[in-house]
PDB file of C-alpha atoms in Angstrom:
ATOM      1  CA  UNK A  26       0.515  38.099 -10.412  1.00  0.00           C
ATOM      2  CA  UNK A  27      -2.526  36.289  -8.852  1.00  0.00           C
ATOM      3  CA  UNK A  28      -2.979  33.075  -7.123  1.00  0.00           C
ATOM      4  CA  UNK A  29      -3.908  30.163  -9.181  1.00  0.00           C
ATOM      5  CA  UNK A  30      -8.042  30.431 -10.210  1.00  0.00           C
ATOM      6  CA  UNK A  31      -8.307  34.056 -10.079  1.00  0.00           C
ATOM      7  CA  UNK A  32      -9.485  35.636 -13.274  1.00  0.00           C
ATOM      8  CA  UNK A  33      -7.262  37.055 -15.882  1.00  0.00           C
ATOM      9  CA  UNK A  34      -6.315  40.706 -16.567  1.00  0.00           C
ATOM     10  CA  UNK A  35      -8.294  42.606 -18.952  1.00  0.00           C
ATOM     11  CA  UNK A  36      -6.414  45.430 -21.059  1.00  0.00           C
ATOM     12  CA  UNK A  37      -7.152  48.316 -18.304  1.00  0.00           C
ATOM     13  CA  UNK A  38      -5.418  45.816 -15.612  1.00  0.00           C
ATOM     14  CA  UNK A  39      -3.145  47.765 -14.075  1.00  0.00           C
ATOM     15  CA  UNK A  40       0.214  45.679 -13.367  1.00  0.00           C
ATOM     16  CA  UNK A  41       1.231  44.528 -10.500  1.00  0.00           C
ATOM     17  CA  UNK A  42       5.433  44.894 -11.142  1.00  0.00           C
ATOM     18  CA  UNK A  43       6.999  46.576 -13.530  1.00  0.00           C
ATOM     19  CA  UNK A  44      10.381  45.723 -14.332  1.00  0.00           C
ATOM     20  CA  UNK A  45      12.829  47.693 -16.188  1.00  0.00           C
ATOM     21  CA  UNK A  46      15.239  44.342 -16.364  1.00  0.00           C
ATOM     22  CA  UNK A  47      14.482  40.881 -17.733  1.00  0.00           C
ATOM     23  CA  UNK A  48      13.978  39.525 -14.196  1.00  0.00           C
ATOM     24  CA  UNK A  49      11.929  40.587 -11.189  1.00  0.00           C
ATOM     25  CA  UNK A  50      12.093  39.125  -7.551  1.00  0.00           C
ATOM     26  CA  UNK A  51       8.918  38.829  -5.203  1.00  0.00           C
ATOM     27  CA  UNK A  52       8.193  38.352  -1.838  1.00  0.00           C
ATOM     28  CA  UNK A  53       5.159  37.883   0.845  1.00  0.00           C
ATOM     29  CA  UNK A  54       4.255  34.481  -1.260  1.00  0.00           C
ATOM     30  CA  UNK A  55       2.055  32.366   0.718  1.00  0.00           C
ATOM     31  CA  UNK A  56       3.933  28.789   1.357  1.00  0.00           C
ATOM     32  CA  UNK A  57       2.400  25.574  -0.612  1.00  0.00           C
ATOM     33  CA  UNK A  58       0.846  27.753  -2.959  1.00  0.00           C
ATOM     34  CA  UNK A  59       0.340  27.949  -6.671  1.00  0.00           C
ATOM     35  CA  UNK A  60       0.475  31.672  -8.527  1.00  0.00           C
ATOM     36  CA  UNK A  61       0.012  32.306 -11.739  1.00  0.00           C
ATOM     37  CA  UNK A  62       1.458  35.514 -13.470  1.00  0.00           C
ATOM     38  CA  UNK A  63       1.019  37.339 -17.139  1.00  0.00           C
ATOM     39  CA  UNK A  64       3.579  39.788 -18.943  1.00  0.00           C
ATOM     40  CA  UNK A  65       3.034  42.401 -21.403  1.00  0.00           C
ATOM     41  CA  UNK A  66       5.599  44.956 -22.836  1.00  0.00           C
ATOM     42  CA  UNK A  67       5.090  48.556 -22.373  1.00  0.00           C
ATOM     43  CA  UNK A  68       6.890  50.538 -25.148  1.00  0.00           C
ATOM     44  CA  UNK A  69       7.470  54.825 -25.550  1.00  0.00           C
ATOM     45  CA  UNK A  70       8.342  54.774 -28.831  1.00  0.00           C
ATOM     46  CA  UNK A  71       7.023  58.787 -28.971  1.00  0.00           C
ATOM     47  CA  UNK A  72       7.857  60.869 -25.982  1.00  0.00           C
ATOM     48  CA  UNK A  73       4.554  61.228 -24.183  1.00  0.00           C
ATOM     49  CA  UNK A  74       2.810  57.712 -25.569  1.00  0.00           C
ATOM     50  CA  UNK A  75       2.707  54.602 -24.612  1.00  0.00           C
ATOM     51  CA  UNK A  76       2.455  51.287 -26.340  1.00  0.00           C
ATOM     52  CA  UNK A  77       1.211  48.263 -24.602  1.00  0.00           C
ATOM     53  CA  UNK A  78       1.027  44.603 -25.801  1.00  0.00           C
ATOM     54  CA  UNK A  79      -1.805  42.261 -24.740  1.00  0.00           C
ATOM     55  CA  UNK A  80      -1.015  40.330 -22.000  1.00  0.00           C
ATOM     56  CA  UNK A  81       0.454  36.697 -22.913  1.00  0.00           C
ATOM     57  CA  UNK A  82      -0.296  33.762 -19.802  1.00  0.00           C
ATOM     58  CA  UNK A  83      -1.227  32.461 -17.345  1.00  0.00           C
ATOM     59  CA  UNK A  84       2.643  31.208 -16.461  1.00  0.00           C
ATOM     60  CA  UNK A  85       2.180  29.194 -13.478  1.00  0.00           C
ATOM     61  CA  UNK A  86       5.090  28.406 -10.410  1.00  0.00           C
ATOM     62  CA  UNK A  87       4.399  26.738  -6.967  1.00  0.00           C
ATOM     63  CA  UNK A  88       6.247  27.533  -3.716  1.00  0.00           C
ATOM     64  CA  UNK A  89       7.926  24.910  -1.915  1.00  0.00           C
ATOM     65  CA  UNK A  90       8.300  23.997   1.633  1.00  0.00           C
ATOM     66  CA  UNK A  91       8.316  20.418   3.400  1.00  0.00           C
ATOM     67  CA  UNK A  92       4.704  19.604   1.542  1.00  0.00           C
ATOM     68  CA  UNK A  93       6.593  19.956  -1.652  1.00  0.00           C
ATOM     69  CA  UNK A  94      10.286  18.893  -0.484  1.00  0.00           C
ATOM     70  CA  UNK A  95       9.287  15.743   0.886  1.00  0.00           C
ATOM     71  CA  UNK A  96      10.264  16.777   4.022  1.00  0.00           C
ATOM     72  CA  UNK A  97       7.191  16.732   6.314  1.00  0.00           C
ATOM     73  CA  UNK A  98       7.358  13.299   8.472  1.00  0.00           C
ATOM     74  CA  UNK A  99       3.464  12.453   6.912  1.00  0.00           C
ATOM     75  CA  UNK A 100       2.061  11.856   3.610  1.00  0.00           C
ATOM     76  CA  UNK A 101       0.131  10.272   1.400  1.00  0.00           C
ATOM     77  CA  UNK A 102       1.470   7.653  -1.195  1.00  0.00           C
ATOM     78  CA  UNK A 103      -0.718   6.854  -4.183  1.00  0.00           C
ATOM     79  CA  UNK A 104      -0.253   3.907  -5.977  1.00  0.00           C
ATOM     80  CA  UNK A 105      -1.965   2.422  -9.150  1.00  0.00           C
ATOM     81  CA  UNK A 106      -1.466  -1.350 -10.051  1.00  0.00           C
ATOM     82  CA  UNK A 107      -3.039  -3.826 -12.295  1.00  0.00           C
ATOM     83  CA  UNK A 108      -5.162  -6.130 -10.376  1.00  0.00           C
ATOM     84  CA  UNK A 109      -4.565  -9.803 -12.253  1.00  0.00           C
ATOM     85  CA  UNK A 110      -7.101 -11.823 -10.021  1.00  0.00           C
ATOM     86  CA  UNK A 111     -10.000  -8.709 -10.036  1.00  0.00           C
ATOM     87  CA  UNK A 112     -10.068  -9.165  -5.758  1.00  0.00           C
ATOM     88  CA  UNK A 113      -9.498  -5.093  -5.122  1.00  0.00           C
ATOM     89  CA  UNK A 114      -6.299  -5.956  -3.149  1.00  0.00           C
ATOM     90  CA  UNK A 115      -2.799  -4.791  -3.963  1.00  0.00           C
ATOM     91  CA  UNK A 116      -0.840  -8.227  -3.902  1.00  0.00           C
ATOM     92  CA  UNK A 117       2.003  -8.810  -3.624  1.00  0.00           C
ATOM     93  CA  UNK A 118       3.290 -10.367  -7.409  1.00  0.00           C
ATOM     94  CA  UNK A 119       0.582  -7.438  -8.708  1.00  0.00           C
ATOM     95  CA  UNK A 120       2.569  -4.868 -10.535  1.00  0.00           C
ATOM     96  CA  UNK A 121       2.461  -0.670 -10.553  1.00  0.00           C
ATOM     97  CA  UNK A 122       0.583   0.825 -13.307  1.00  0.00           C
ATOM     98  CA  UNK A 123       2.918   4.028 -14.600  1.00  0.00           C
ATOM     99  CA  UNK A 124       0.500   5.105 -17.710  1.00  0.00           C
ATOM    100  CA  UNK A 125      -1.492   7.772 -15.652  1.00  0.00           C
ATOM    101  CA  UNK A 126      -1.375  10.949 -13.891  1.00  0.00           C
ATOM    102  CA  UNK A 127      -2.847  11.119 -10.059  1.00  0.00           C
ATOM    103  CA  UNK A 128      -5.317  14.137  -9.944  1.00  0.00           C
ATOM    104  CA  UNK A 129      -5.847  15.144  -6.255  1.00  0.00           C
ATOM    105  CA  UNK A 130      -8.123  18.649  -4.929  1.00  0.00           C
ATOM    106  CA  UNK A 131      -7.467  20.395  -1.968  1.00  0.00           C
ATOM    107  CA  UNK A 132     -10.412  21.326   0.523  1.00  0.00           C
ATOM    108  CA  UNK A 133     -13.106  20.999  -2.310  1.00  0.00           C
ATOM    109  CA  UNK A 134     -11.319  23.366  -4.527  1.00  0.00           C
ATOM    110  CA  UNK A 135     -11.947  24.242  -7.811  1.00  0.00           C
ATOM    111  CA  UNK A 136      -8.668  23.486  -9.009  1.00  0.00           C
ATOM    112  CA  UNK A 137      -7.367  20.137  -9.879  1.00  0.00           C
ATOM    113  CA  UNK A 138      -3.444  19.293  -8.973  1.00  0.00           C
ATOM    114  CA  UNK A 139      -1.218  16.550 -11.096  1.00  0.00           C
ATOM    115  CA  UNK A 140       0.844  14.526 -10.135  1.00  0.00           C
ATOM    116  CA  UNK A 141       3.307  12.406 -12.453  1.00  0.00           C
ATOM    117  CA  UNK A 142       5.418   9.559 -11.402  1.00  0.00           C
ATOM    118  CA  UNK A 143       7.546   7.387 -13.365  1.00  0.00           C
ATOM    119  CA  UNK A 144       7.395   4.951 -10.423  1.00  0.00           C
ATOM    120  CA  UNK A 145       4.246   4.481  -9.769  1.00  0.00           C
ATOM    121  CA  UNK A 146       4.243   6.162  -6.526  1.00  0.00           C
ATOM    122  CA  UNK A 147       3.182   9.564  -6.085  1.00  0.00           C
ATOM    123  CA  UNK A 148       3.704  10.885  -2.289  1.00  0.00           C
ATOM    124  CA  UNK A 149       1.452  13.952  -1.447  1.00  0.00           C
ATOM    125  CA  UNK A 150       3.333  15.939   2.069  1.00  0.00           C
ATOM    126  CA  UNK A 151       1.193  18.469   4.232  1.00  0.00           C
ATOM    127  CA  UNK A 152       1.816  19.486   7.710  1.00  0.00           C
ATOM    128  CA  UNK A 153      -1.351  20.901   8.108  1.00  0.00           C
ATOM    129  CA  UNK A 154      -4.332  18.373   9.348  1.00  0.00           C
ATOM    130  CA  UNK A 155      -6.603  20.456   8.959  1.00  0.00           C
ATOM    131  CA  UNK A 156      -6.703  20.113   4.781  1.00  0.00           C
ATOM    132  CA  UNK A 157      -8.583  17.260   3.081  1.00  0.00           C
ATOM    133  CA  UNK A 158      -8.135  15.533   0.004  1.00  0.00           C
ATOM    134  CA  UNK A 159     -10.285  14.276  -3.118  1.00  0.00           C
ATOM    135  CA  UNK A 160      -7.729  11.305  -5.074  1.00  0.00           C
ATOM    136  CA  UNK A 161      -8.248   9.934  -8.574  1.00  0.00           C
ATOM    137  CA  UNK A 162      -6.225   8.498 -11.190  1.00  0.00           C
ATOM    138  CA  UNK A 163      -6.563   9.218 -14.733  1.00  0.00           C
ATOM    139  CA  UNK A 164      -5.347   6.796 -17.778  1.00  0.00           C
ATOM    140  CA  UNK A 165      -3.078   8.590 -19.878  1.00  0.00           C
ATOM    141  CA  UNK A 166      -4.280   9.451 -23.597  1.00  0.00           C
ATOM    142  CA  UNK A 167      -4.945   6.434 -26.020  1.00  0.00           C
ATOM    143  CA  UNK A 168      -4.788   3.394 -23.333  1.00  0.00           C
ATOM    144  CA  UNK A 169      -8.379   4.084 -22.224  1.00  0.00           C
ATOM    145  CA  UNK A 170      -9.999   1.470 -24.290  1.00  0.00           C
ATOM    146  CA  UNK A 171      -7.355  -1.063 -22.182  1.00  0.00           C
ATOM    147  CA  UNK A 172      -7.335   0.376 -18.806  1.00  0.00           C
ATOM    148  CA  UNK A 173      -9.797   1.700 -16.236  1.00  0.00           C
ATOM    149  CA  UNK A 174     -10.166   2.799 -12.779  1.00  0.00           C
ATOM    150  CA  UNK A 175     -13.114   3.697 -11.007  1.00  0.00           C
ATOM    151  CA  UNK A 176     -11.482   4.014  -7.489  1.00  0.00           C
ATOM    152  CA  UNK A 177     -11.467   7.540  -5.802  1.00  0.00           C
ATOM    153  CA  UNK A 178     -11.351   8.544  -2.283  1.00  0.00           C
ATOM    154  CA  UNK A 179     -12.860  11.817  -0.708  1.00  0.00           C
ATOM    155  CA  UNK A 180     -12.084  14.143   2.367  1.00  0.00           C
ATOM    156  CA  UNK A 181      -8.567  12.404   3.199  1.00  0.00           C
ATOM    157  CA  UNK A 182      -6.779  14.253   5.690  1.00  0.00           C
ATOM    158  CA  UNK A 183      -3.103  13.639   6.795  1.00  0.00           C
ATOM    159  CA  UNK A 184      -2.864  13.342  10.900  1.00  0.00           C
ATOM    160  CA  UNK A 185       0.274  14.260  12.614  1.00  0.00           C
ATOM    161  CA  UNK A 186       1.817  11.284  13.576  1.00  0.00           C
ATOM    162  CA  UNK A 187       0.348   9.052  10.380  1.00  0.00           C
ATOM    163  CA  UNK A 188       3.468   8.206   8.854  1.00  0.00           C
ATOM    164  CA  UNK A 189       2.945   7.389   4.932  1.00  0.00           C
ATOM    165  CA  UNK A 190      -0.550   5.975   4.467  1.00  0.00           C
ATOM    166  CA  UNK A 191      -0.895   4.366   1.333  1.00  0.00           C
ATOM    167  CA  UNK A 192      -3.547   4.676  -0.991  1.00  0.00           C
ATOM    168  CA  UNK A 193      -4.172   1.897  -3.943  1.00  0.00           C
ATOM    169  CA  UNK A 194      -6.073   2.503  -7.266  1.00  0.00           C
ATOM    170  CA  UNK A 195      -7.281  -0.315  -8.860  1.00  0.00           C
ATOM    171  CA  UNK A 196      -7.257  -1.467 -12.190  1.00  0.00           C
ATOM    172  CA  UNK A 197      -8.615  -4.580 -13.676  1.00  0.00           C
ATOM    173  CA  UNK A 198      -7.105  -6.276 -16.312  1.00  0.00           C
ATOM    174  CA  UNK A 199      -9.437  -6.059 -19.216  1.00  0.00           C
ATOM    175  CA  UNK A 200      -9.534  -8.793 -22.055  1.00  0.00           C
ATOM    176  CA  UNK A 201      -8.105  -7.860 -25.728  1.00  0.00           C
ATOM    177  CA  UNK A 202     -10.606  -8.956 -28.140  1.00  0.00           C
ATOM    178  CA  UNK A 203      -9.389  -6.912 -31.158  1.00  0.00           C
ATOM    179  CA  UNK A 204      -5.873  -8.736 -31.566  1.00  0.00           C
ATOM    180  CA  UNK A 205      -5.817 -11.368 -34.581  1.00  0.00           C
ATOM    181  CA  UNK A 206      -2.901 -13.571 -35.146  1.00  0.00           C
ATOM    182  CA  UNK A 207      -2.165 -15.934 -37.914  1.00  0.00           C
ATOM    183  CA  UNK A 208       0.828 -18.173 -37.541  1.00  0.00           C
ATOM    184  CA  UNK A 209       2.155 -19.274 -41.283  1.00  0.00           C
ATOM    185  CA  UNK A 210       4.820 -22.248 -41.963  1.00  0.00           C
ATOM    186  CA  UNK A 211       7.374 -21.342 -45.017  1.00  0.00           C
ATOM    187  CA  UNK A 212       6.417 -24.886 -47.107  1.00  0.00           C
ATOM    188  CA  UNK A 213       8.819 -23.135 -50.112  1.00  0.00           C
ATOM    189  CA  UNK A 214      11.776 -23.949 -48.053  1.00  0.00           C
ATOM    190  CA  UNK A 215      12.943 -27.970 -47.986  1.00  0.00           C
ATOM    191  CA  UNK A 216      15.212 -27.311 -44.579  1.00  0.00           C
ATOM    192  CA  UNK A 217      13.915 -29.147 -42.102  1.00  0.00           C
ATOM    193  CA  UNK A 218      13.818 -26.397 -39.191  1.00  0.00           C
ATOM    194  CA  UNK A 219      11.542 -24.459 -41.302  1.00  0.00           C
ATOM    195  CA  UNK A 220      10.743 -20.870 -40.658  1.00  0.00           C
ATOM    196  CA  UNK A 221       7.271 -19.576 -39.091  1.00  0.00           C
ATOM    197  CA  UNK A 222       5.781 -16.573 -40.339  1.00  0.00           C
ATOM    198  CA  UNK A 223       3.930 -14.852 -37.760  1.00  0.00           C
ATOM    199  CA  UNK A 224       1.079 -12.222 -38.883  1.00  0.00           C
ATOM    200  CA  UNK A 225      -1.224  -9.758 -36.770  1.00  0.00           C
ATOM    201  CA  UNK A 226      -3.295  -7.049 -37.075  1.00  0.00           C
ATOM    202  CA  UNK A 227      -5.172  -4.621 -34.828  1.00  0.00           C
ATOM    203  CA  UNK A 228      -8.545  -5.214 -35.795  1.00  0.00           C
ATOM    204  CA  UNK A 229     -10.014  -2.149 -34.322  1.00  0.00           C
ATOM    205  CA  UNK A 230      -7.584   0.334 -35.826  1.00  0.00           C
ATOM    206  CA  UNK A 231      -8.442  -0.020 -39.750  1.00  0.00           C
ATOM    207  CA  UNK A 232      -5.756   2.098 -40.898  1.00  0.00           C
ATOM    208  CA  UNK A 233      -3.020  -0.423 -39.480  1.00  0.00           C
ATOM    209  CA  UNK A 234      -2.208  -3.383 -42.289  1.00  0.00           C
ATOM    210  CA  UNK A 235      -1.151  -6.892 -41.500  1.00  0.00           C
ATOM    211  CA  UNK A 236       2.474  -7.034 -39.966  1.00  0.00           C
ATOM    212  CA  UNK A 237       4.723  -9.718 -40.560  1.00  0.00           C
ATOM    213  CA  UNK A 238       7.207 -11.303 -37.965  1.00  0.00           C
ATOM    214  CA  UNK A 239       9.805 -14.448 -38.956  1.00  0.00           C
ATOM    215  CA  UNK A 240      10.485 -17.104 -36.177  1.00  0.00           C
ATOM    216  CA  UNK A 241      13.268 -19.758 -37.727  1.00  0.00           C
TER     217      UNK A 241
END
């Protein structure tokens, strides 16, 4: 078991545990941390030998303390929205954007940290002033050509005494030009509230045929 980033085991690794039962339990972990750990079977088949499997990993697990509990009286709450008029300000009839995944580094590390929220606000706890923060928001998979953010922040730190300082990533509303909409009226019926036949097509995505939608 290693903290997240260090290299992986090579086959002459020698482990770190070995378990004779189908669970092990650790201690020593560092709080606020991220380790990842690999398993591999050892077998005796033959008295004397020893099979070994490749490794299979990296399985990854976090500890938790008042960063991660939500504890911690400070924080940081990110917050994507769609900005309607294009003036960079959250307002107030402006609503959160839930398509994306805040991507955050700690002290210039290497690693990159998620975070998902099916609110649209994504609170980031540390009691420790001392750590700074890189913030971006990504757009998740296949809305790119609709959505885009170009805000960021660097070296954010979290004072004691800050309360929740909010952050805001901007996106602008970008025009759909590859919509095209045909509106039909029935003429084969003789009722007077005649039906409307209402056709589109994503013009960008070839594969996708004209759909058809009846108003009466």
């Amino acid at each position: 078991m290693t903290v997240t980033g260090a290299p992986s085991p090579s086959a002459t690794t020698i482990p770190t545990y070995i378990a004779q039962t189908g669970s092990y339990n650790t201690s020593g972990l560092l709080a606020n941390t991220c380790y990842s750990f690999y398993v591999r079977t050892i077998c005796g088949a033959v008295p004397g030998e020893t099979n070994i499997s490749d490794w299979i990993g990296p399985f990854q697990f976090c500890t938790f303390d008042c960063e991660n509990s939500g504890l911690c009286p400070d924080s940081l709450d990110l917050r994507a929205f769609l900005d309607s008029n294009s003036n960079g300000v959250k307002d107030s009839n402006e609503v959160i954007f839930t398509n994306g995944v805040y991507q955050y580094q700690i002290n210039d590390a290497v690693n990159t940290i998620i975070g998902y929220s099916n609110t649209g606000s994504f609170k980031i706890f540390d009691s420790n002033p001392a750590n700074f923060y890189d913030l971006n928001f990504s757009i998740n998979q296949g809305l790119e050509p609709f959505f885009s953010s170009t805000t960021s922040y660097s070296n954010i730190n979290i004072p004691i005494g800050s309360g929740s300082q909010i952050y805001y990533f901007q996106l602008p509303l970008q025009p759909y030009q590859d919509l095209e909409v045909q509106l039909i009226p029935n003429a084969l019926l003789l009722d007077l509230d005649l039906p409307i036949q209402i056709s589109f097509a994503i013009k960008t995505m070839a594969q996708k045929p004209w759909r058809n939608h009846q108003l009466c």
